[in-house]
Short mmCIF file of C-alpha atoms in Angstrom, two decimals:
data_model
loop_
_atom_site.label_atom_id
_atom_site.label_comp_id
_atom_site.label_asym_id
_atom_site.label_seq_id
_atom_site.Cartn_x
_atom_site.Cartn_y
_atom_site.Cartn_z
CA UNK A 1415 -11.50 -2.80 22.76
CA UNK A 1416 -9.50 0.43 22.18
CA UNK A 1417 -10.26 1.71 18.18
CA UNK A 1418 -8.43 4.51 16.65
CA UNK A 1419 -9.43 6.34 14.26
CA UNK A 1420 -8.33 9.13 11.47
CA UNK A 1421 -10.14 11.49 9.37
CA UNK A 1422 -9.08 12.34 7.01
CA UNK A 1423 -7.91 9.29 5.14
CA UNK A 1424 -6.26 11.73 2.49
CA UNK A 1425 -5.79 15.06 1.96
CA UNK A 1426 -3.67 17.51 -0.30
CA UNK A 1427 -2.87 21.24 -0.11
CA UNK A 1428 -0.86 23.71 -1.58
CA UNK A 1429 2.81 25.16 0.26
CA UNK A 1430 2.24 27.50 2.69
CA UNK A 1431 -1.25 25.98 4.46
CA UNK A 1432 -1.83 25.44 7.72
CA UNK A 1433 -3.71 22.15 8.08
CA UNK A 1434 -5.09 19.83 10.73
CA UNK A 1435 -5.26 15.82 11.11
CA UNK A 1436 -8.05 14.51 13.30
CA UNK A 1437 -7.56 11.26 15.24
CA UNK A 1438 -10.13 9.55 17.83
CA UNK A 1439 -9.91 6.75 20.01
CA UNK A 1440 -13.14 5.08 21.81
CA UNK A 1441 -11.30 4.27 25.14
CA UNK A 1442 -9.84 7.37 27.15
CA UNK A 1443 -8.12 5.49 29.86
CA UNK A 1444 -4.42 6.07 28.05
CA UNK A 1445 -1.32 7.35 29.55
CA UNK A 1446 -0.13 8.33 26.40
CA UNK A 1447 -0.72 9.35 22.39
CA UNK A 1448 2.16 9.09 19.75
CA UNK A 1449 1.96 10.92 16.31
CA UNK A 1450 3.75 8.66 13.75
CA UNK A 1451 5.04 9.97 10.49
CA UNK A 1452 5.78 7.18 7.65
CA UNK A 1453 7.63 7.61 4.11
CA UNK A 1454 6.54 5.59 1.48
CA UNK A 1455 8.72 2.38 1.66
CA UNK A 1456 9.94 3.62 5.02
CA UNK A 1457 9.71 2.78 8.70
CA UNK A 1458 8.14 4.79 11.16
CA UNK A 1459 9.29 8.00 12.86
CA UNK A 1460 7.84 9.46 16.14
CA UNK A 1461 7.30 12.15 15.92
CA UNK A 1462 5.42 13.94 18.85
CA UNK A 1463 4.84 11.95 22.30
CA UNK A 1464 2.15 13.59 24.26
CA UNK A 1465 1.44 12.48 28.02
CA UNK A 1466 -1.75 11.49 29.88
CA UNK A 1467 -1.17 14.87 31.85
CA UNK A 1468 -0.33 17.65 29.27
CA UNK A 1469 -2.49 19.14 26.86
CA UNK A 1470 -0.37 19.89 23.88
CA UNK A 1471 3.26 18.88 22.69
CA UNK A 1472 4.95 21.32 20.26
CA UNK A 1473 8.30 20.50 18.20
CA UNK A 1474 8.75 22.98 15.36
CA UNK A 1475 5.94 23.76 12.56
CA UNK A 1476 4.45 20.50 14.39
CA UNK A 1477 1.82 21.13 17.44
CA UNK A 1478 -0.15 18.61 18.98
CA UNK A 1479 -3.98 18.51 21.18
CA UNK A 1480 -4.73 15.55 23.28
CA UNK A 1481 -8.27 15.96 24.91
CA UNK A 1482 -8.73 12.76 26.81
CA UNK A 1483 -12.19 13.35 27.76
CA UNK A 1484 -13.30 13.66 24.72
CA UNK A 1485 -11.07 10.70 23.21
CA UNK A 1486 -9.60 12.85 20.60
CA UNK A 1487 -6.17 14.58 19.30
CA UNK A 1488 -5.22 16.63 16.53
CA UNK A 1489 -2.11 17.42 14.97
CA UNK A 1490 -1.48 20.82 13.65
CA UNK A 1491 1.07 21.18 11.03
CA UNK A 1492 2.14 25.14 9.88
CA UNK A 1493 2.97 26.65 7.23
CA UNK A 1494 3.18 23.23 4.79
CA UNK A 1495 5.84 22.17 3.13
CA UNK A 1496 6.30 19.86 -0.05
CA UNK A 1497 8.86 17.82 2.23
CA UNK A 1498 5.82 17.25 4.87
CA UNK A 1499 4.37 14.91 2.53
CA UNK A 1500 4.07 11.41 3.82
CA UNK A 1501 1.55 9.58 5.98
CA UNK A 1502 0.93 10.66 9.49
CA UNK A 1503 -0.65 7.89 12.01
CA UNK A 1504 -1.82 8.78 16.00
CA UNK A 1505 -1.51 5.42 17.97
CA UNK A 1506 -2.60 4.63 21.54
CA UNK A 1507 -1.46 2.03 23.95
CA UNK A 1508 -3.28 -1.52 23.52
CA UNK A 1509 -4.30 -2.95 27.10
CA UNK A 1510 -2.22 -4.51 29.24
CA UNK A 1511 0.67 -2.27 30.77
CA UNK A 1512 2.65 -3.45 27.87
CA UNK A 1513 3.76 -0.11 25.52
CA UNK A 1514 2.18 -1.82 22.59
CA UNK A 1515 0.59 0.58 20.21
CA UNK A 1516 -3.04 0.70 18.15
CA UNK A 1517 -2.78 2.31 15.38
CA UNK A 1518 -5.09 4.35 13.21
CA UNK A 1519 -5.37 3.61 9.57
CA UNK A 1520 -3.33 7.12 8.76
CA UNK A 1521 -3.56 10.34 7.03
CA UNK A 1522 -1.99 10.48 3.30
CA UNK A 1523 -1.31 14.16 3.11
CA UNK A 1524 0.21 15.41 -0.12
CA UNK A 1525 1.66 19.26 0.07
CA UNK A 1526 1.60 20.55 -3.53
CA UNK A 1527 4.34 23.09 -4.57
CA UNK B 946 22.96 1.59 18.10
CA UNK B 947 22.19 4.32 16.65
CA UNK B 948 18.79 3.48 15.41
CA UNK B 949 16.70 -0.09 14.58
CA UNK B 950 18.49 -2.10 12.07
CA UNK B 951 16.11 -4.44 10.28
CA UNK B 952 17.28 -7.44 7.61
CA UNK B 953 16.63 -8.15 5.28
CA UNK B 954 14.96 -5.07 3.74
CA UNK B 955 12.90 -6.81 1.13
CA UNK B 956 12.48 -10.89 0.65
CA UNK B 957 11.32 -12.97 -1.82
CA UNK B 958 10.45 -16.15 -1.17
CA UNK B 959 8.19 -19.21 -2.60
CA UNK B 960 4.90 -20.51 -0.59
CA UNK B 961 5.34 -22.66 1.88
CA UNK B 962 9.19 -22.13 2.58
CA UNK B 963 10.33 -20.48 5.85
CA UNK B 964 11.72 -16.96 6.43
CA UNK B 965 13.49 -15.45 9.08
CA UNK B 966 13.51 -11.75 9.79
CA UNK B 967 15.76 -10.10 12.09
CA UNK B 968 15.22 -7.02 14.49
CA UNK B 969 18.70 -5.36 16.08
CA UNK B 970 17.03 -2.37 18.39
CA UNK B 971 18.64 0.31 19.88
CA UNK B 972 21.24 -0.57 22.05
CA UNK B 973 19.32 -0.63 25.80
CA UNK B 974 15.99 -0.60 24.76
CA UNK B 975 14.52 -3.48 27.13
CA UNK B 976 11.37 -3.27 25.18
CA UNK B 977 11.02 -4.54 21.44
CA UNK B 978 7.79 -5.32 19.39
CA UNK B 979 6.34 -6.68 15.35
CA UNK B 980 4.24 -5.45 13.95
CA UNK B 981 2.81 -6.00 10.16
CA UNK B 982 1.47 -4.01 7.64
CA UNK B 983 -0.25 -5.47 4.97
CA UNK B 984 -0.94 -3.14 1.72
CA UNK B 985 -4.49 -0.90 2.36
CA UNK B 986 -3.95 -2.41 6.08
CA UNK B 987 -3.09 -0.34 9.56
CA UNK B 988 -0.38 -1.57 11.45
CA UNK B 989 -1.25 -4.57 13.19
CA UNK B 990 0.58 -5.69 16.46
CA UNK B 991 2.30 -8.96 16.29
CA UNK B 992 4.53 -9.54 19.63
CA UNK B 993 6.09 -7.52 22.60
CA UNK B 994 9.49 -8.77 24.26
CA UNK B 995 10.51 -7.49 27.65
CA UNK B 996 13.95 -8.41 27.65
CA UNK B 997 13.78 -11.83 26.59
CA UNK B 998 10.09 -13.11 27.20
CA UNK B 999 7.24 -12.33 25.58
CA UNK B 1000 4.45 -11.27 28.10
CA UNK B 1001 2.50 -10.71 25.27
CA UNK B 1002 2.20 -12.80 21.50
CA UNK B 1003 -1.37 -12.01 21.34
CA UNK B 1004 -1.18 -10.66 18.05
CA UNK B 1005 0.54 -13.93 16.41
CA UNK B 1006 -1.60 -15.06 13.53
CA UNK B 1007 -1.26 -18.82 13.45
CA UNK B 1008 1.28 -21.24 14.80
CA UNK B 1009 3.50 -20.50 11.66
CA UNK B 1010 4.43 -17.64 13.61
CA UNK B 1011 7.41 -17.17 16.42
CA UNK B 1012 9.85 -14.79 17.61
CA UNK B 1013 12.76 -15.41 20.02
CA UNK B 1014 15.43 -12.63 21.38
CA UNK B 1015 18.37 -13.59 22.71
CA UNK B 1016 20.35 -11.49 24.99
CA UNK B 1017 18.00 -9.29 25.45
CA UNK B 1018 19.03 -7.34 22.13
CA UNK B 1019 18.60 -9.43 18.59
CA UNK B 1020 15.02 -10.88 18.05
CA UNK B 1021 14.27 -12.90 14.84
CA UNK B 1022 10.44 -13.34 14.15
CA UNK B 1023 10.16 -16.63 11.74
CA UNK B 1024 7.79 -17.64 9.36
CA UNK B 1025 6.80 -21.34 8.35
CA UNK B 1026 5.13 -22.47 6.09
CA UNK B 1027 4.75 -18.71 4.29
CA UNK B 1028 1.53 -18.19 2.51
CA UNK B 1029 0.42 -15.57 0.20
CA UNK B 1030 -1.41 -13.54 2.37
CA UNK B 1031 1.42 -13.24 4.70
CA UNK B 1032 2.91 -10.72 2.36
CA UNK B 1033 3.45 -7.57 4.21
CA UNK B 1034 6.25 -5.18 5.11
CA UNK B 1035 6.86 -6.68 8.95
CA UNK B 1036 7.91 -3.62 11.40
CA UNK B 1037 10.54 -3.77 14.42
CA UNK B 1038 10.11 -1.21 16.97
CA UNK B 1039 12.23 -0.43 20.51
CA UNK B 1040 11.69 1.52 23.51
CA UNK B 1041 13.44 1.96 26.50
CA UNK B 1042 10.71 0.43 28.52
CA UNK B 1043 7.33 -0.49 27.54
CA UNK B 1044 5.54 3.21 28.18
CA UNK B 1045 8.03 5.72 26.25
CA UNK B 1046 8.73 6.52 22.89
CA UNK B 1047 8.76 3.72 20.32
CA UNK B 1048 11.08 3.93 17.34
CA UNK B 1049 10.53 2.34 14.55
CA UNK B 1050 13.10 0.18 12.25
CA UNK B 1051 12.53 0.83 8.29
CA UNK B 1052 11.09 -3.07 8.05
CA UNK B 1053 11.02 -5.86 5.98
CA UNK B 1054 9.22 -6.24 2.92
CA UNK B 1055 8.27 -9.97 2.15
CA UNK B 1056 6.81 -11.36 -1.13
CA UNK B 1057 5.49 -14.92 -1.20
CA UNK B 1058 4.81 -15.97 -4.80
#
């Protein structure tokens, strides 16, 4: 049973920091890794889509790793902002050639002016 | 169009009435899912619609639970019999088939008193 997992649960920096989010998932037989963002009270936005096949997926201040082998992807956000503030969830594809999603339990990150 | 559209954004509602919650997804997304998120919780998948059947409703909790789409667009997940503890915001999410980017609706948030 795929598990996903994010450390850490919550972190907080000051503007200007570069910072990483660490996600893992036990099964590496995926096709595919989403990074989520989520507003409090909000929906979720997709952020970065990385495939089975690439390595990274860069849009913006916003890079992301996927190393299948080792069942793990990071998300590197640069140069902080108080607007990145929000929760930011990795999710994997269930079983089943369906598209649906298992989700870690998030990263709270809080950028401090 | 142009994004999910999810109503109503918050209910209220007394234990043991029904509720209704309705998903519009982006116009030509084939794919739509629920999911839930209960408060401290991850996001927990409910159902996944390919067009109008459900290949998979493995993540229904009980028989109080059911979803229908019509038309292949509009699905309404309903409730019965609402307890407490099915208090959550419930997420709607589309894709244009079930392996590509999911995007997310800004949910429902139900209260059952």
């Amino acid at each position: 049973k795929q598990e996903v997992t994010q450390i850490p649960a919550a972190l907080s920096v000051p503007e200007g920091e570069n910072l990483v989010l660490n996600c893992s998932f036990t099964d590496s037989a995926i096709y595919n890794l989403q990074w989520f963002r989520q507003d409090p009270g909000k929906g979720l936005t997709s952020l970065l889509l990385i495939q089975s096949s690439q390595r990274e997926q860069t849009s913006g201040r916003l890079n992301a790793s996927l190393d299948k082998s080792s069942g793990r992807s990071t998300l590197y956000i640069a140069a902080s902002q108080p607007g990145d503030s929000a929760t930011y969830l990795c999710a994997v594809p269930g079983s089943g050639n369906t598209g649906k999603l298992i989700f870690g339990q998030g990263t709270t990150l809080q950028v401090k002016p | 169009g142009a994004g999910v559209s999810q109503s109503p954004s918050n209910k209220v509602t007394e234990k043991g009435k029904d509720v209704e919650l309705r998903c519009d997804p982006i116009s030509g997304h084939t794919a739509l899912y629920w999911y839930r998120q209960s408060l401290g919780q991850g996001l927990e998948f409910l159902i996944y619609f390919q067009g109008n059947s459900a290949p998979d409703k493995s993540g229904l909790p009980s028989d109080r639970f059911s979803a229908e789409r019509t038309g292949g667009s509009v699905s309404t997940l309903t409730i019965q019999r609402t307890q407490q503890e099915d208090s959550a915001v419930y997420l709607c999410a589309s894709s244009i088939q079930g392996t590509s980017q999911m995007f997310f609706g800004s949910g429902t948030q139900l209260s059952v008193l």
